[in-house]
Amino acid sequence: MRAASPLINERTDWQAVRGQFPLSPEYIHLASSQFIASHPRAVDEAIDGYRRELNENPVLVVQENEMSRMQQVREAAANYLDVLPDDVSMTDSTTMGLGLLYNGMFLEKGQEILATYHEYYSHYESLMLAAERTGARVKRIKLYEEAPQVSPGAVVAAVQGAISPATRIVALTWVHSSTGVKLPIREVADMIREVNRQRAPENRVIFCVDGVHGFGIETDTVAGLGCDFLVAGCHKWLYGPRGTGLVAGAAGAWQAIKMRPIIPSFTESMDEWIEGSPIYEPLTGKKMTPGGFHSFEYRWALKEAFAFMESLGRQQVADRVHGLAYQCKQGLSRMPHVKLVTPMDSALSAGIVSFLVEGQSPEETVDRLLKKKIIATVAPYRPAFVRFTPGIYNTPQEVDAALRAVSELRNG
């Protein structure tokens, strides 16, 4: 039985939303939401305003505003994810967040990190570097053979069956950027909670999620997902400033395992250091934020990105993205020369739609679509797939045009 189509929500003026983005009208942009997004006008104007301030009086503007404005950004992120502001560590990207999180953990020799064969390079390599440094080991499992046949029960069972007494970390990706599969994170979290009932607090399983391709689309909060840590970049589906990201910890997560920053923090840690007080006790996400001089105008403008997305409505955004993705999947599934890879059911997918065109490499398909002014991407995996990733600035008409272009590819 085919899944019902999610609504393309009409309560939001999506034409006006599109008008907030200075995208070239020459192309149909079906790639940037999962790659690196265009800024909406509110974010661009904030960046420009902060940049003017910095150029006019850099020392005083940074001295007087850095801490307060970054705390405002943390508060906006915390409100969006329903966590405490001090449980948010600000980063430059998902990759930075993953590296800081795993390499900041004090793992022991013989302990185990459970991951999968579906992780992106940055996630897997962050785990391997942490294991190499600490003497822990990474165990990888498959959650599915074919993406269209994935089921929540099978995913939970696979993770549960692979957890051993040595397992200290479970590291999963919310939405796989190769196949577009969205994992049942809440169900996995519930299973891990039961496992932890039988463990001492110092040995409980810590559940970490690379959430970048669900963050900004789905309505779930950190508590709703049930994970300990959620890592995401903010310059994809959230349409935030380029070079921004975060690690959000659930209540008590930063203290659940011994951790230390990889890069010294410039938050209250510096004041504690000057005063001779303990710097990292208690550890918080705020203290895990890398210090140094950053691209301040971009980091500060992240507050406006959260405000912009909140103004659209969390459910409206989810409905819009899922509706456009379903339109893509439905159209592709009807083409005899196309293999749809991403599950049709929106409970098992989000905004990434992966597929293959018969007789063509993914690279060839993307090149041929580009000649038709349609921008798609190739998933950097083996096997590789073509990806359409419709976002809030796309329209049903653009999706129809892209589907027509794919339909024409069978004619050589």
GROMACS .gro file of C-alpha atoms in nm:
model
  412
    1MET     CA    1   0.000   0.000   0.000
    2ARG     CA    2   0.146   0.334  -0.106
    3ALA     CA    3   0.185   0.599   0.161
    4ALA     CA    4  -0.052   0.892   0.153
    5SER     CA    5   0.087   1.221   0.023
    6PRO     CA    6   0.180   1.480   0.285
    7LEU     CA    7   0.010   1.815   0.234
    8ILE     CA    8   0.182   2.097   0.051
    9ASN     CA    9   0.064   2.350   0.306
   10GLU     CA   10  -0.120   2.647   0.162
   11ARG     CA   11  -0.150   2.852   0.483
   12THR     CA   12   0.194   3.005   0.423
   13ASP     CA   13   0.253   3.240   0.129
   14TRP     CA   14   0.525   3.030  -0.032
   15GLN     CA   15   0.562   3.268  -0.326
   16ALA     CA   16   0.655   3.539  -0.075
   17VAL     CA   17   0.896   3.295   0.093
   18ARG     CA   18   1.064   3.233  -0.242
   19GLY     CA   19   1.097   3.608  -0.283
   20GLN     CA   20   1.312   3.620   0.031
   21PHE     CA   21   1.590   3.428  -0.145
   22PRO     CA   22   1.810   3.590  -0.416
   23LEU     CA   23   1.834   3.269  -0.616
   24SER     CA   24   1.918   3.290  -0.985
   25PRO     CA   25   1.592   3.246  -1.182
   26GLU     CA   26   1.795   3.088  -1.461
   27TYR     CA   27   1.808   2.756  -1.274
   28ILE     CA   28   1.583   2.521  -1.082
   29HIS     CA   29   1.769   2.479  -0.754
   30LEU     CA   30   1.708   2.122  -0.634
   31ALA     CA   31   2.036   2.075  -0.451
   32SER     CA   32   2.128   2.366  -0.227
   33SER     CA   33   1.908   2.283   0.074
   34GLN     CA   34   2.116   1.971   0.147
   35PHE     CA   35   2.447   2.121   0.031
   36ILE     CA   36   2.488   2.488   0.121
   37ALA     CA   37   2.184   2.710   0.116
   38SER     CA   38   2.105   3.058  -0.007
   39HIS     CA   39   2.043   3.310   0.270
   40PRO     CA   40   1.695   3.461   0.310
   41ARG     CA   41   1.680   3.840   0.308
   42ALA     CA   42   1.652   3.870   0.688
   43VAL     CA   43   1.975   3.675   0.735
   44ASP     CA   44   2.159   3.866   0.462
   45GLU     CA   45   2.054   4.201   0.609
   46ALA     CA   46   2.164   4.093   0.957
   47ILE     CA   47   2.503   3.983   0.827
   48ASP     CA   48   2.548   4.313   0.643
   49GLY     CA   49   2.447   4.514   0.949
   50TYR     CA   50   2.683   4.333   1.182
   51ARG     CA   51   2.963   4.359   0.924
   52ARG     CA   52   2.921   4.737   0.900
   53GLU     CA   53   2.943   4.765   1.279
   54LEU     CA   54   3.256   4.553   1.288
   55ASN     CA   55   3.426   4.745   1.009
   56GLU     CA   56   3.344   5.079   1.169
   57ASN     CA   57   3.465   4.990   1.519
   58PRO     CA   58   3.592   4.630   1.542
   59VAL     CA   59   3.746   4.634   1.890
   60LEU     CA   60   3.460   4.798   2.076
   61VAL     CA   61   3.190   4.605   1.889
   62VAL     CA   62   3.348   4.269   1.970
   63GLN     CA   63   3.433   4.360   2.329
   64GLU     CA   64   3.088   4.495   2.402
   65ASN     CA   65   2.876   4.245   2.208
   66GLU     CA   66   3.044   3.909   2.148
   67MET     CA   67   2.927   3.730   2.464
   68SER     CA   68   2.575   3.875   2.474
   69ARG     CA   69   2.503   3.820   2.106
   70MET     CA   70   2.632   3.463   2.112
   71GLN     CA   71   2.413   3.397   2.415
   72GLN     CA   72   2.116   3.529   2.216
   73VAL     CA   73   2.203   3.281   1.941
   74ARG     CA   74   2.222   3.000   2.197
   75GLU     CA   75   1.885   3.103   2.334
   76ALA     CA   76   1.731   3.097   1.984
   77ALA     CA   77   1.879   2.753   1.917
   78ALA     CA   78   1.770   2.627   2.258
   79ASN     CA   79   1.416   2.750   2.201
   80TYR     CA   80   1.407   2.576   1.862
   81LEU     CA   81   1.535   2.245   2.002
   82ASP     CA   82   1.378   2.269   2.350
   83VAL     CA   83   1.703   2.248   2.545
   84LEU     CA   84   1.878   2.483   2.786
   85PRO     CA   85   2.091   2.759   2.626
   86ASP     CA   86   2.404   2.647   2.810
   87ASP     CA   87   2.356   2.296   2.671
   88VAL     CA   88   2.424   2.426   2.318
   89SER     CA   89   2.776   2.432   2.177
   90MET     CA   90   2.817   2.661   1.875
   91THR     CA   91   3.034   2.535   1.586
   92ASP     CA   92   3.110   2.611   1.223
   93SER     CA   93   2.954   2.297   1.073
   94THR     CA   94   2.828   1.945   1.129
   95THR     CA   95   3.180   1.817   1.067
   96MET     CA   96   3.327   2.042   1.336
   97GLY     CA   97   3.052   1.943   1.578
   98LEU     CA   98   3.108   1.571   1.526
   99GLY     CA   99   3.483   1.609   1.571
  100LEU     CA  100   3.447   1.816   1.887
  101LEU     CA  101   3.188   1.582   2.039
  102TYR     CA  102   3.354   1.245   1.986
  103ASN     CA  103   3.713   1.355   2.032
  104GLY     CA  104   3.619   1.538   2.349
  105MET     CA  105   3.494   1.216   2.510
  106PHE     CA  106   3.716   1.021   2.748
  107LEU     CA  107   3.662   0.670   2.616
  108GLU     CA  108   3.856   0.375   2.750
  109LYS     CA  109   4.052   0.105   2.576
  110GLY     CA  110   3.822  -0.182   2.491
  111GLN     CA  111   3.507   0.028   2.493
  112GLU     CA  112   3.298   0.025   2.179
  113ILE     CA  113   3.140   0.282   1.951
  114LEU     CA  114   2.850   0.133   1.757
  115ALA     CA  115   2.794   0.292   1.416
  116THR     CA  116   2.668   0.186   1.073
  117TYR     CA  117   2.784   0.153   0.715
  118HIS     CA  118   2.544   0.434   0.620
  119GLU     CA  119   2.735   0.722   0.783
  120TYR     CA  120   2.880   1.013   0.589
  121TYR     CA  121   3.259   1.047   0.573
  122SER     CA  122   3.273   1.319   0.840
  123HIS     CA  123   3.078   1.114   1.091
  124TYR     CA  124   3.270   0.792   1.037
  125GLU     CA  125   3.612   0.958   1.037
  126SER     CA  126   3.534   1.151   1.356
  127LEU     CA  127   3.454   0.818   1.522
  128MET     CA  128   3.769   0.654   1.388
  129LEU     CA  129   3.989   0.940   1.508
  130ALA     CA  130   3.831   0.920   1.853
  131ALA     CA  131   3.888   0.545   1.864
  132GLU     CA  132   4.248   0.581   1.748
  133ARG     CA  133   4.316   0.838   2.016
  134THR     CA  134   4.153   0.651   2.305
  135GLY     CA  135   4.195   0.283   2.225
  136ALA     CA  136   3.821   0.231   2.186
  137ARG     CA  137   3.697   0.047   1.878
  138VAL     CA  138   3.432   0.122   1.618
  139LYS     CA  139   3.185  -0.153   1.525
  140ARG     CA  140   2.976  -0.097   1.212
  141ILE     CA  141   2.652  -0.264   1.115
  142LYS     CA  142   2.408  -0.253   0.823
  143LEU     CA  143   2.057  -0.137   0.898
  144TYR     CA  144   1.910  -0.230   0.559
  145GLU     CA  145   2.011  -0.385   0.228
  146GLU     CA  146   1.771  -0.190   0.006
  147ALA     CA  147   1.644   0.148   0.119
  148PRO     CA  148   1.285   0.105  -0.010
  149GLN     CA  149   1.246  -0.202   0.213
  150VAL     CA  150   1.367  -0.040   0.536
  151SER     CA  151   1.138  -0.077   0.836
  152PRO     CA  152   1.150   0.087   1.181
  153GLY     CA  153   1.131  -0.248   1.358
  154ALA     CA  154   1.423  -0.390   1.164
  155VAL     CA  155   1.636  -0.083   1.235
  156VAL     CA  156   1.569  -0.099   1.609
  157ALA     CA  157   1.633  -0.473   1.615
  158ALA     CA  158   1.963  -0.434   1.427
  159VAL     CA  159   2.091  -0.171   1.670
  160GLN     CA  160   1.969  -0.363   1.974
  161GLY     CA  161   2.129  -0.685   1.854
  162ALA     CA  162   2.464  -0.513   1.806
  163ILE     CA  163   2.484  -0.347   2.149
  164SER     CA  164   2.727  -0.534   2.373
  165PRO     CA  165   2.847  -0.482   2.732
  166ALA     CA  166   3.139  -0.287   2.582
  167THR     CA  167   2.915  -0.043   2.391
  168ARG     CA  168   2.954   0.311   2.529
  169ILE     CA  169   2.843   0.518   2.229
  170VAL     CA  170   2.572   0.457   1.970
  171ALA     CA  171   2.628   0.692   1.674
  172LEU     CA  172   2.357   0.716   1.409
  173THR     CA  173   2.253   0.957   1.135
  174TRP     CA  174   1.894   1.081   1.140
  175VAL     CA  175   1.858   1.113   0.761
  176HIS     CA  176   2.107   0.933   0.537
  177SER     CA  177   2.245   1.165   0.273
  178SER     CA  178   2.305   0.873   0.038
  179THR     CA  179   1.965   0.703   0.025
  180GLY     CA  180   1.745   0.962   0.194
  181VAL     CA  181   1.633   0.709   0.456
  182LYS     CA  182   1.513   0.870   0.781
  183LEU     CA  183   1.579   0.651   1.084
  184PRO     CA  184   1.329   0.597   1.367
  185ILE     CA  185   1.546   0.782   1.618
  186ARG     CA  186   1.278   0.798   1.888
  187GLU     CA  187   1.222   0.422   1.875
  188VAL     CA  188   1.597   0.356   1.894
  189ALA     CA  189   1.624   0.596   2.187
  190ASP     CA  190   1.344   0.415   2.372
  191MET     CA  191   1.527   0.085   2.323
  192ILE     CA  192   1.855   0.233   2.448
  193ARG     CA  193   1.675   0.370   2.752
  194GLU     CA  194   1.569   0.015   2.840
  195VAL     CA  195   1.925  -0.108   2.792
  196ASN     CA  196   2.048   0.164   3.027
  197ARG     CA  197   1.810   0.057   3.301
  198GLN     CA  198   2.036  -0.244   3.348
  199ARG     CA  199   2.358  -0.039   3.357
  200ALA     CA  200   2.539   0.171   3.612
  201PRO     CA  201   2.523   0.546   3.533
  202GLU     CA  202   2.895   0.562   3.454
  203ASN     CA  203   2.856   0.288   3.194
  204ARG     CA  204   2.532   0.387   3.027
  205VAL     CA  205   2.508   0.401   2.649
  206ILE     CA  206   2.535   0.758   2.512
  207PHE     CA  207   2.318   0.809   2.203
  208CYS     CA  208   2.460   1.060   1.951
  209VAL     CA  209   2.285   1.167   1.631
  210ASP     CA  210   2.414   1.343   1.321
  211GLY     CA  211   2.092   1.532   1.259
  212VAL     CA  212   2.182   1.772   0.982
  213HIS     CA  213   1.932   1.647   0.722
  214GLY     CA  214   1.641   1.642   0.965
  215PHE     CA  215   1.724   1.967   1.144
  216GLY     CA  216   1.519   2.246   0.988
  217ILE     CA  217   1.271   2.005   0.826
  218GLU     CA  218   1.126   1.792   1.104
  219THR     CA  219   0.939   1.930   1.404
  220ASP     CA  220   1.116   1.703   1.656
  221THR     CA  221   1.310   1.853   1.946
  222VAL     CA  222   1.605   1.690   2.122
  223ALA     CA  223   1.373   1.564   2.397
  224GLY     CA  224   1.129   1.440   2.134
  225LEU     CA  225   1.400   1.243   1.959
  226GLY     CA  226   1.525   1.104   2.291
  227CYS     CA  227   1.894   1.122   2.199
  228ASP     CA  228   2.171   1.257   2.422
  229PHE     CA  229   2.337   1.473   2.157
  230LEU     CA  230   2.220   1.618   1.826
  231VAL     CA  231   2.483   1.756   1.588
  232ALA     CA  232   2.390   1.972   1.289
  233GLY     CA  233   2.507   2.244   1.056
  234CYS     CA  234   2.278   2.545   1.029
  235HIS     CA  235   2.352   2.640   0.666
  236LYS     CA  236   2.146   2.368   0.500
  237TRP     CA  237   1.776   2.309   0.574
  238LEU     CA  238   1.770   2.587   0.836
  239TYR     CA  239   1.896   2.840   0.574
  240GLY     CA  240   2.127   2.995   0.830
  241PRO     CA  241   2.454   3.180   0.772
  242ARG     CA  242   2.726   2.981   0.603
  243GLY     CA  243   2.980   2.849   0.848
  244THR     CA  244   2.744   2.791   1.141
  245GLY     CA  245   2.647   2.476   1.330
  246LEU     CA  246   2.576   2.339   1.674
  247VAL     CA  247   2.588   2.047   1.914
  248ALA     CA  248   2.279   2.033   2.137
  249GLY     CA  249   2.283   1.820   2.449
  250ALA     CA  250   1.983   1.684   2.635
  251ALA     CA  251   1.948   1.763   3.005
  252GLY     CA  252   2.249   1.617   3.187
  253ALA     CA  253   2.412   1.485   2.867
  254TRP     CA  254   2.727   1.696   2.890
  255GLN     CA  255   2.790   1.554   3.237
  256ALA     CA  256   2.696   1.192   3.155
  257ILE     CA  257   3.041   1.108   3.023
  258LYS     CA  258   3.373   1.272   3.104
  259MET     CA  259   3.447   1.525   2.830
  260ARG     CA  260   3.682   1.812   2.764
  261PRO     CA  261   3.694   2.076   2.489
  262ILE     CA  262   3.926   2.013   2.195
  263ILE     CA  263   3.970   2.389   2.151
  264PRO     CA  264   3.975   2.625   2.452
  265SER     CA  265   3.653   2.818   2.502
  266PHE     CA  266   3.627   3.197   2.521
  267THR     CA  267   3.304   3.181   2.725
  268GLU     CA  268   3.310   3.194   3.106
  269SER     CA  269   3.598   2.942   3.097
  270MET     CA  270   3.844   3.228   3.040
  271ASP     CA  271   3.714   3.420   3.342
  272GLU     CA  272   3.741   3.107   3.557
  273TRP     CA  273   4.096   3.054   3.433
  274ILE     CA  274   4.191   3.412   3.525
  275GLU     CA  275   4.038   3.368   3.871
  276GLY     CA  276   4.209   3.030   3.923
  277SER     CA  277   3.873   2.848   3.951
  278PRO     CA  278   3.802   2.502   3.800
  279ILE     CA  279   3.731   2.565   3.434
  280TYR     CA  280   3.531   2.263   3.321
  281GLU     CA  281   3.328   2.164   3.626
  282PRO     CA  282   3.049   2.140   3.559
  283LEU     CA  283   3.100   2.098   3.186
  284THR     CA  284   2.841   2.258   2.960
  285GLY     CA  285   2.783   2.287   2.590
  286LYS     CA  286   2.867   2.654   2.619
  287LYS     CA  287   3.213   2.564   2.753
  288MET     CA  288   3.259   2.321   2.463
  289THR     CA  289   3.219   2.606   2.213
  290PRO     CA  290   3.557   2.668   2.042
  291GLY     CA  291   3.709   3.003   2.128
  292GLY     CA  292   3.912   3.234   1.910
  293PHE     CA  293   3.805   3.504   1.667
  294HIS     CA  294   3.529   3.386   1.436
  295SER     CA  295   3.329   3.527   1.147
  296PHE     CA  296   3.121   3.716   1.404
  297GLU     CA  297   2.873   3.870   1.163
  298TYR     CA  298   2.775   3.523   1.039
  299ARG     CA  299   2.751   3.367   1.383
  300TRP     CA  300   2.545   3.654   1.526
  301ALA     CA  301   2.305   3.645   1.229
  302LEU     CA  302   2.212   3.285   1.311
  303LYS     CA  303   1.955   3.432   1.552
  304GLU     CA  304   1.772   3.581   1.254
  305ALA     CA  305   1.770   3.245   1.075
  306PHE     CA  306   1.592   3.082   1.368
  307ALA     CA  307   1.346   3.372   1.382
  308PHE     CA  308   1.279   3.344   1.007
  309MET     CA  309   1.206   2.971   1.028
  310GLU     CA  310   0.990   3.012   1.338
  311SER     CA  311   0.789   3.281   1.157
  312LEU     CA  312   0.699   3.031   0.883
  313GLY     CA  313   0.573   2.774   1.133
  314ARG     CA  314   0.750   2.450   1.216
  315GLN     CA  315   0.465   2.228   1.097
  316GLN     CA  316   0.412   2.434   0.782
  317VAL     CA  317   0.780   2.395   0.689
  318ALA     CA  318   0.766   2.020   0.752
  319ASP     CA  319   0.451   1.984   0.542
  320ARG     CA  320   0.599   2.188   0.260
  321VAL     CA  321   0.928   2.000   0.235
  322HIS     CA  322   0.766   1.658   0.274
  323GLY     CA  323   0.501   1.748   0.020
  324LEU     CA  324   0.754   1.854  -0.243
  325ALA     CA  325   0.969   1.548  -0.174
  326TYR     CA  326   0.666   1.321  -0.207
  327GLN     CA  327   0.583   1.488  -0.538
  328CYS     CA  328   0.937   1.407  -0.655
  329LYS     CA  329   0.916   1.047  -0.537
  330GLN     CA  330   0.573   0.986  -0.683
  331GLY     CA  331   0.675   1.121  -1.023
  332LEU     CA  332   1.003   0.930  -1.034
  333SER     CA  333   0.838   0.604  -0.923
  334ARG     CA  334   0.612   0.614  -1.230
  335MET     CA  335   0.904   0.626  -1.476
  336PRO     CA  336   1.007   0.281  -1.604
  337HIS     CA  337   1.364   0.396  -1.670
  338VAL     CA  338   1.413   0.530  -1.315
  339LYS     CA  339   1.492   0.342  -0.996
  340LEU     CA  340   1.366   0.532  -0.692
  341VAL     CA  341   1.595   0.466  -0.396
  342THR     CA  342   1.435   0.673  -0.117
  343PRO     CA  343   1.135   0.524   0.066
  344MET     CA  344   0.801   0.669  -0.040
  345ASP     CA  345   0.671   0.690   0.317
  346SER     CA  346   0.744   1.029   0.476
  347ALA     CA  347   0.787   0.852   0.810
  348LEU     CA  348   1.102   0.697   0.660
  349SER     CA  349   1.231   0.992   0.459
  350ALA     CA  350   1.260   1.370   0.475
  351GLY     CA  351   1.381   1.608   0.204
  352ILE     CA  352   1.641   1.401   0.018
  353VAL     CA  353   1.515   1.205  -0.285
  354SER     CA  354   1.770   0.964  -0.432
  355PHE     CA  355   1.734   0.782  -0.763
  356LEU     CA  356   1.911   0.632  -1.064
  357VAL     CA  357   1.840   0.660  -1.436
  358GLU     CA  358   1.878   0.334  -1.627
  359GLY     CA  359   2.189   0.316  -1.844
  360GLN     CA  360   2.347   0.631  -1.696
  361SER     CA  361   2.597   0.697  -1.423
  362PRO     CA  362   2.475   0.941  -1.159
  363GLU     CA  363   2.738   1.190  -1.277
  364GLU     CA  364   2.605   1.171  -1.632
  365THR     CA  365   2.248   1.226  -1.515
  366VAL     CA  366   2.348   1.531  -1.310
  367ASP     CA  367   2.544   1.673  -1.605
  368ARG     CA  368   2.252   1.625  -1.843
  369LEU     CA  369   2.010   1.784  -1.600
  370LEU     CA  370   2.245   2.080  -1.558
  371LYS     CA  371   2.232   2.136  -1.934
  372LYS     CA  372   1.857   2.177  -1.880
  373LYS     CA  373   1.928   2.432  -1.601
  374ILE     CA  374   1.828   2.191  -1.324
  375ILE     CA  375   2.078   2.157  -1.038
  376ALA     CA  376   2.098   1.815  -0.873
  377THR     CA  377   2.386   1.644  -0.693
  378VAL     CA  378   2.555   1.306  -0.678
  379ALA     CA  379   2.568   1.142  -0.336
  380PRO     CA  380   2.941   1.091  -0.254
  381TYR     CA  381   2.907   0.724  -0.169
  382ARG     CA  382   2.947   0.384  -0.329
  383PRO     CA  383   2.701   0.307  -0.468
  384ALA     CA  384   2.629   0.664  -0.571
  385PHE     CA  385   2.286   0.809  -0.649
  386VAL     CA  386   2.138   1.122  -0.801
  387ARG     CA  387   1.970   1.349  -0.547
  388PHE     CA  388   1.687   1.600  -0.570
  389THR     CA  389   1.646   1.793  -0.246
  390PRO     CA  390   1.351   2.034  -0.268
  391GLY     CA  391   1.340   2.298   0.002
  392ILE     CA  392   1.113   2.579   0.112
  393TYR     CA  393   1.209   2.803  -0.179
  394ASN     CA  394   1.107   2.546  -0.440
  395THR     CA  395   0.763   2.521  -0.598
  396PRO     CA  396   0.547   2.232  -0.722
  397GLN     CA  397   0.586   2.376  -1.072
  398GLU     CA  398   0.965   2.349  -1.047
  399VAL     CA  399   0.935   1.988  -0.932
  400ASP     CA  400   0.710   1.913  -1.230
  401ALA     CA  401   0.965   2.070  -1.465
  402ALA     CA  402   1.246   1.864  -1.312
  403LEU     CA  403   1.041   1.546  -1.345
  404ARG     CA  404   0.974   1.621  -1.711
  405ALA     CA  405   1.346   1.663  -1.763
  406VAL     CA  406   1.418   1.324  -1.602
  407SER     CA  407   1.147   1.168  -1.814
  408GLU     CA  408   1.317   1.297  -2.129
  409LEU     CA  409   1.652   1.143  -2.031
  410ARG     CA  410   1.541   0.799  -2.147
  411ASN     CA  411   1.544   0.925  -2.504
  412GLY     CA  412   1.922   0.945  -2.508
   0.00000   0.00000   0.00000
